[in-house]
Each structure stands twice: as C-alpha cells, then as structure tokens.
Amino acid sequence: MAMSVPYVLPLEQGPNYRDLGGYRTADGRVIKSHRLIRAARMNELTEQDQKFLTSYGVTTVVDLRSPREAHEWPDRLPTGAAYELNPVFPTDETQVSKSIIELRRMYDKDPLAGFLNMVTTYRDMVTRGSAQRAFRRFFTLLAAQDATSGAVLWHCTSGKDRTGMATVFLLTVLGVPAETIRADYLLSNSLLREKRHERLEALRATNSSAALIATNRSLASVRNEYLDAALVQIQTDYGSLMDYLTNQLGVDAAMRAQLQRQYLSDAQ
C-alpha cells in the first residue's frame, strides 16, 4: 500500500511528525522518503517511539527551540543521532511552552492578544538576526548530510511555527509549489486538534475567561494570516522570497542545486 503524502509517522507520543517524502516539485521531481522529517517536541517520546525513529533512519536532530525549552524538556533522541540546538529565538516567542498560569497572567483580558502575538512572532521570524542565523544554519546542516541516506529531523515544541517556517523555506528551495507548501503548513491544525482540545478543556475547567480561551486557540493554531504576515514582511523588507533565501539565509543557486540533488528524485 502506498504511503499518504505527507506520511504522518505512527508514534505513540508524537502527533505532528511528518516525512515530507512524496511531495512533488513544479518540475515533476519528488522529495525522497526517509530524508526530511518535520516534527514537534521530543521529550514525551516513548521508548518505542525512539526505536521507531532509529529504525526509520533519523541520523540528525535539529532543535529550533529556545535554550530554556531545550533545558527544561530535553529531547529523547533516537539511538546514535547527532543533536544540535539551533534556537530561532533566545526565548519562546510563540508562547506554546507557557503554563496556564503564565498565560492567564499575560492574556486574561484581550481576546485578540494571542492572534496579535502570533502575527508579530511570524514577522520576527523573518527579520530578527537570531532567526536568520538559525535558518541559515539549518540549511548548512541539510547540505552537510550524506547525499544518499539518513534522515534529518527538525522540531520545535508544537512543530507548527518555527518548524513550520523552516519547512516553508525548505520546500521553496526544493521547488515545491506554493499551494502545496501552504497546505503542508496548515496541516498542523488537524494533527494537533486533540492536543489543542485538551488544552482548551483544561482552561474551561479552571473557569478561565473567554478572552484567555480565545487567545489560547490562536496560540495553539496555525493560520493563513500568520504565514502571510511573514511572507508580506519578506516582500516589504527584502524583495522576493527567493531574494530572502539567497541574501539573508545564504541559499544561493549553487546550494539550491545541491539540496535538490540530495533530496529529490525523478518521478516514478
């Protein structure tokens, strides 16, 4: 039976782990399977999950979380996998790692606070020096991988924002059509539905305000408006998305060609 595209990895405690293999590029090539995996936090993985990722071929893990997140919730790595902490922000600007108590203190009054925070965060993900350095390093690590085997796994906490933007950039470099890239970005909403529901139910159980519940819904989701905030900021400040990838992230024509050779195959 053919795997669905993208292939959602069947983990016990990893609801937003996806193999990007099978996505088609505009020129008809296909991303190789077992090479590129976008993911979420790894501290909750079971021993069986670790064994699965080891057998699946994960050889490199790139952690896009802040140093605090990585310290408080350390990754449970596949056997033998190399690990690199590569923080997009020095702190968790997405707020997804915040406790209910912290969120209540920050967002108890304004129902739009979460939405506005996410729009600002996505703009910051393309303009801040720390974010540009992290995404530049991400591409350097991808280019340094074995050309024919081994999977790179990159993740943040929920696997939707920092991981989402890294994936938008990568799929663009590989030549995947924009509509496919956006659909992949938005897929986090359905894959994280259960986690989001649990969080909102916990808030309701503590008699949280409607504003706080609305804010949490915004923080726990991905939206077209968030991605558009980043893409419009790129157009405003840097020109085209390809200009940004070349000039800010160091992915020039030579590196694009190399990454395409490494991670694409001719369509079968």
Short mmCIF file of C-alpha atoms in Angstrom, two decimals:
data_model
loop_
_atom_site.label_atom_id
_atom_site.label_comp_id
_atom_site.label_asym_id
_atom_site.label_seq_id
_atom_site.Cartn_x
_atom_site.Cartn_y
_atom_site.Cartn_z
CA MET A 1 0.00 0.00 0.00
CA ALA A 2 1.38 3.42 -0.94
CA MET A 3 2.02 5.85 1.91
CA SER A 4 -0.01 9.05 2.08
CA VAL A 5 1.75 12.34 1.40
CA PRO A 6 2.95 13.63 3.72
CA TYR A 7 3.41 10.45 5.75
CA VAL A 8 2.43 11.05 9.39
CA LEU A 9 4.74 8.91 11.50
CA PRO A 10 2.79 6.44 13.70
CA LEU A 11 4.25 7.45 17.05
CA GLU A 12 2.67 6.94 20.46
CA GLN A 13 3.58 10.43 21.71
CA GLY A 14 4.40 12.42 18.59
CA PRO A 15 1.25 13.80 16.97
CA ASN A 16 2.88 16.17 14.46
CA TYR A 17 5.76 14.18 12.97
CA ARG A 18 5.76 14.07 9.16
CA ASP A 19 8.00 12.66 6.46
CA LEU A 20 7.99 15.17 3.59
CA GLY A 21 8.82 12.42 1.11
CA GLY A 22 6.45 12.23 -1.84
CA TYR A 23 5.80 15.92 -2.30
CA ARG A 24 6.18 16.82 -5.97
CA THR A 25 8.08 19.81 -7.26
CA ALA A 26 6.88 22.13 -10.01
CA ASP A 27 9.21 20.41 -12.50
CA GLY A 28 7.88 16.94 -11.68
CA ARG A 29 10.53 15.62 -9.31
CA VAL A 30 9.69 14.08 -5.93
CA ILE A 31 11.12 14.54 -2.43
CA LYS A 32 12.81 11.34 -1.28
CA SER A 33 11.29 9.46 1.65
CA HIS A 34 13.24 8.81 4.88
CA ARG A 35 15.28 12.00 4.37
CA LEU A 36 13.35 15.04 5.66
CA ILE A 37 11.14 14.93 8.77
CA ARG A 38 9.39 17.89 10.38
CA ALA A 39 8.44 17.25 13.98
CA ALA A 40 7.42 18.54 17.40
CA ARG A 41 8.79 18.20 20.93
CA MET A 42 10.73 15.01 21.61
CA ASN A 43 10.74 14.94 25.42
CA GLU A 44 7.47 12.96 25.55
CA LEU A 45 8.53 10.21 23.14
CA THR A 46 8.17 6.68 24.44
CA GLU A 47 10.94 4.10 24.22
CA GLN A 48 9.02 2.54 21.34
CA ASP A 49 8.91 5.92 19.58
CA GLN A 50 12.68 6.26 19.94
CA LYS A 51 13.17 2.81 18.48
CA PHE A 52 10.85 3.66 15.59
CA LEU A 53 12.80 6.82 14.74
CA THR A 54 16.07 4.90 14.94
CA SER A 55 14.81 2.25 12.54
CA TYR A 56 13.31 4.95 10.32
CA GLY A 57 16.80 6.29 9.74
CA VAL A 58 16.93 9.54 11.74
CA THR A 59 20.60 10.47 12.00
CA THR A 60 20.43 14.21 12.76
CA VAL A 61 18.11 16.19 15.05
CA VAL A 62 17.94 19.98 14.77
CA ASP A 63 16.24 21.59 17.78
CA LEU A 64 14.79 25.02 16.92
CA ARG A 65 13.57 25.72 20.47
CA SER A 66 14.97 28.26 22.88
CA PRO A 67 17.73 27.20 25.30
CA ARG A 68 15.24 27.25 28.19
CA GLU A 69 12.81 24.94 26.39
CA ALA A 70 15.62 22.56 25.46
CA HIS A 71 16.90 22.52 29.05
CA GLU A 72 13.52 22.03 30.74
CA TRP A 73 12.20 19.49 28.23
CA PRO A 74 15.27 17.70 26.82
CA ASP A 75 14.94 15.60 23.68
CA ARG A 76 14.72 11.83 23.83
CA LEU A 77 16.89 11.07 20.85
CA PRO A 78 16.98 8.10 18.50
CA THR A 79 19.99 5.88 19.09
CA GLY A 80 23.12 7.32 17.50
CA ALA A 81 21.50 10.53 16.25
CA ALA A 82 23.55 13.73 16.23
CA TYR A 83 21.89 16.64 18.04
CA GLU A 84 22.23 20.38 17.54
CA LEU A 85 20.43 23.11 19.46
CA ASN A 86 19.75 25.83 16.89
CA PRO A 87 17.37 28.35 18.53
CA VAL A 88 15.26 30.59 16.32
CA PHE A 89 14.64 32.87 19.31
CA PRO A 90 16.51 33.17 22.62
CA THR A 91 13.12 32.76 24.36
CA ASP A 92 9.85 31.10 23.32
CA GLU A 93 8.14 33.91 21.42
CA THR A 94 5.38 31.56 20.23
CA GLN A 95 4.23 31.08 23.87
CA VAL A 96 3.36 27.43 23.23
CA SER A 97 5.54 26.27 26.12
CA LYS A 98 3.87 28.58 28.65
CA SER A 99 1.81 27.15 31.51
CA ILE A 100 -1.84 28.04 32.00
CA ILE A 101 -0.86 30.21 34.99
CA GLU A 102 1.64 32.15 32.88
CA LEU A 103 -0.84 32.58 30.04
CA ARG A 104 -3.55 33.79 32.43
CA ARG A 105 -1.20 36.45 33.75
CA MET A 106 -0.30 37.58 30.22
CA TYR A 107 -3.54 37.24 28.26
CA ASP A 108 -6.58 37.22 30.54
CA LYS A 109 -8.22 40.38 29.18
CA ASP A 110 -7.77 40.75 25.42
CA PRO A 111 -9.24 38.04 23.13
CA LEU A 112 -7.06 39.27 20.24
CA ALA A 113 -3.81 39.15 22.22
CA GLY A 114 -2.84 35.67 21.07
CA PHE A 115 -3.58 36.40 17.42
CA LEU A 116 -1.58 39.64 17.51
CA ASN A 117 1.29 37.90 19.30
CA MET A 118 1.47 35.28 16.57
CA VAL A 119 1.41 37.84 13.75
CA THR A 120 4.28 39.70 15.42
CA THR A 121 6.17 36.46 16.03
CA TYR A 122 5.95 35.45 12.38
CA ARG A 123 7.25 38.84 11.30
CA ASP A 124 10.08 38.47 13.81
CA MET A 125 10.89 35.02 12.41
CA VAL A 126 11.99 36.61 9.15
CA THR A 127 13.58 39.83 10.43
CA ARG A 128 15.38 39.02 13.68
CA GLY A 129 19.06 38.23 13.50
CA SER A 130 18.71 35.16 15.73
CA ALA A 131 16.06 33.69 13.44
CA GLN A 132 18.02 34.35 10.26
CA ARG A 133 21.13 32.78 11.81
CA ALA A 134 19.13 29.71 12.86
CA PHE A 135 17.56 29.19 9.44
CA ARG A 136 20.92 29.78 7.75
CA ARG A 137 22.45 27.12 10.00
CA PHE A 138 19.51 24.80 9.26
CA PHE A 139 20.33 24.88 5.56
CA THR A 140 24.03 24.41 6.24
CA LEU A 141 23.23 21.26 8.23
CA LEU A 142 20.95 19.94 5.47
CA ALA A 143 23.66 20.48 2.88
CA ALA A 144 26.22 18.66 5.06
CA GLN A 145 24.18 15.44 5.29
CA ASP A 146 25.03 12.25 3.49
CA ALA A 147 23.85 12.61 -0.08
CA THR A 148 22.04 9.27 -0.24
CA SER A 149 20.90 8.12 3.21
CA GLY A 150 19.87 9.20 6.69
CA ALA A 151 17.03 11.46 7.77
CA VAL A 152 17.25 14.97 9.19
CA LEU A 153 14.56 15.74 11.77
CA TRP A 154 13.91 19.34 12.81
CA HIS A 155 11.47 20.38 15.51
CA CYS A 156 10.30 22.99 17.97
CA THR A 157 7.65 22.50 20.67
CA SER A 158 4.38 22.04 18.77
CA GLY A 159 6.03 21.59 15.39
CA LYS A 160 3.92 24.28 13.77
CA ASP A 161 5.54 27.74 13.88
CA ARG A 162 9.35 27.66 13.99
CA THR A 163 9.29 24.23 12.38
CA GLY A 164 6.59 25.47 10.02
CA MET A 165 8.66 28.39 8.73
CA ALA A 166 11.78 26.24 8.37
CA THR A 167 9.69 23.86 6.27
CA VAL A 168 8.21 26.66 4.16
CA PHE A 169 11.74 27.81 3.36
CA LEU A 170 12.98 24.30 2.60
CA LEU A 171 10.07 23.31 0.36
CA THR A 172 10.50 26.58 -1.53
CA VAL A 173 14.19 25.83 -2.11
CA LEU A 174 13.32 22.34 -3.35
CA GLY A 175 10.82 23.77 -5.83
CA VAL A 176 7.54 22.57 -4.32
CA PRO A 177 4.55 24.68 -5.50
CA ALA A 178 3.32 27.42 -3.15
CA GLU A 179 -0.14 25.89 -2.76
CA THR A 180 1.38 22.59 -1.60
CA ILE A 181 3.65 24.42 0.82
CA ARG A 182 0.71 26.27 2.34
CA ALA A 183 -1.35 23.09 2.65
CA ASP A 184 1.53 21.39 4.48
CA TYR A 185 1.82 24.38 6.82
CA LEU A 186 -1.91 24.31 7.64
CA LEU A 187 -1.93 20.54 8.23
CA SER A 188 -0.69 21.14 11.78
CA ASN A 189 -4.21 22.26 12.70
CA SER A 190 -5.73 18.83 12.12
CA LEU A 191 -2.76 16.90 13.51
CA LEU A 192 -2.76 18.94 16.74
CA ARG A 193 -6.54 19.02 17.16
CA GLU A 194 -6.56 16.61 20.11
CA LYS A 195 -3.76 18.42 21.95
CA ARG A 196 -5.49 21.75 21.35
CA HIS A 197 -8.79 20.37 22.65
CA GLU A 198 -7.13 19.07 25.82
CA ARG A 199 -5.58 22.48 26.46
CA LEU A 200 -8.85 24.35 25.95
CA GLU A 201 -10.75 21.89 28.16
CA ALA A 202 -8.18 22.44 30.92
CA LEU A 203 -8.78 26.18 30.66
CA ARG A 204 -12.55 25.76 30.80
CA ALA A 205 -12.19 23.52 33.85
CA THR A 206 -10.47 26.36 35.72
CA ASN A 207 -13.15 28.91 34.80
CA SER A 208 -10.82 30.82 32.50
CA SER A 209 -12.09 33.95 30.79
CA ALA A 210 -13.41 33.88 27.25
CA ALA A 211 -10.51 36.15 26.30
CA LEU A 212 -7.94 33.67 27.60
CA ILE A 213 -9.62 30.76 25.80
CA ALA A 214 -9.68 32.75 22.54
CA THR A 215 -6.03 33.65 22.96
CA ASN A 216 -5.07 30.03 23.58
CA ARG A 217 -6.95 28.96 20.48
CA SER A 218 -4.90 31.47 18.48
CA LEU A 219 -1.60 30.41 20.06
CA ALA A 220 -2.32 26.71 19.52
CA SER A 221 -3.23 27.03 15.83
CA VAL A 222 -1.68 27.95 12.52
CA ARG A 223 -3.48 30.39 10.25
CA ASN A 224 -3.07 31.79 6.78
CA GLU A 225 -2.76 35.22 8.40
CA TYR A 226 0.34 34.14 10.33
CA LEU A 227 2.15 32.79 7.29
CA ASP A 228 1.07 35.79 5.23
CA ALA A 229 2.48 38.14 7.87
CA ALA A 230 5.91 36.57 7.36
CA LEU A 231 5.70 36.49 3.57
CA VAL A 232 4.49 40.11 3.30
CA GLN A 233 7.29 41.19 5.65
CA ILE A 234 9.79 39.47 3.37
CA GLN A 235 8.39 41.27 0.32
CA THR A 236 8.44 44.60 2.15
CA ASP A 237 11.96 44.35 3.54
CA TYR A 238 13.87 42.02 1.24
CA GLY A 239 12.11 41.67 -2.13
CA SER A 240 11.03 38.21 -3.24
CA LEU A 241 11.11 35.06 -1.14
CA MET A 242 13.96 33.77 -3.31
CA ASP A 243 15.88 37.03 -2.71
CA TYR A 244 15.43 36.48 1.02
CA LEU A 245 16.61 32.88 0.85
CA THR A 246 19.66 33.91 -1.14
CA ASN A 247 20.71 37.08 0.65
CA GLN A 248 19.54 36.54 4.24
CA LEU A 249 19.79 32.77 4.58
CA GLY A 250 22.73 32.12 2.24
CA VAL A 251 20.90 29.66 -0.01
CA ASP A 252 22.34 30.68 -3.37
CA ALA A 253 21.82 28.94 -6.71
CA ALA A 254 24.67 26.50 -6.05
CA MET A 255 23.28 25.43 -2.67
CA ARG A 256 19.76 25.13 -4.10
CA ALA A 257 21.07 22.82 -6.81
CA GLN A 258 22.99 20.76 -4.24
CA LEU A 259 19.97 20.38 -1.94
CA GLN A 260 17.81 19.38 -4.88
CA ARG A 261 20.33 16.72 -5.88
CA GLN A 262 20.42 15.39 -2.32
CA TYR A 263 16.73 15.32 -1.51
CA LEU A 264 14.87 14.97 -4.83
CA SER A 265 14.47 12.07 -7.22
CA ASP A 266 12.95 11.79 -10.66
CA ALA A 267 9.25 10.94 -10.61
CA GLN A 268 8.47 7.24 -10.93
#
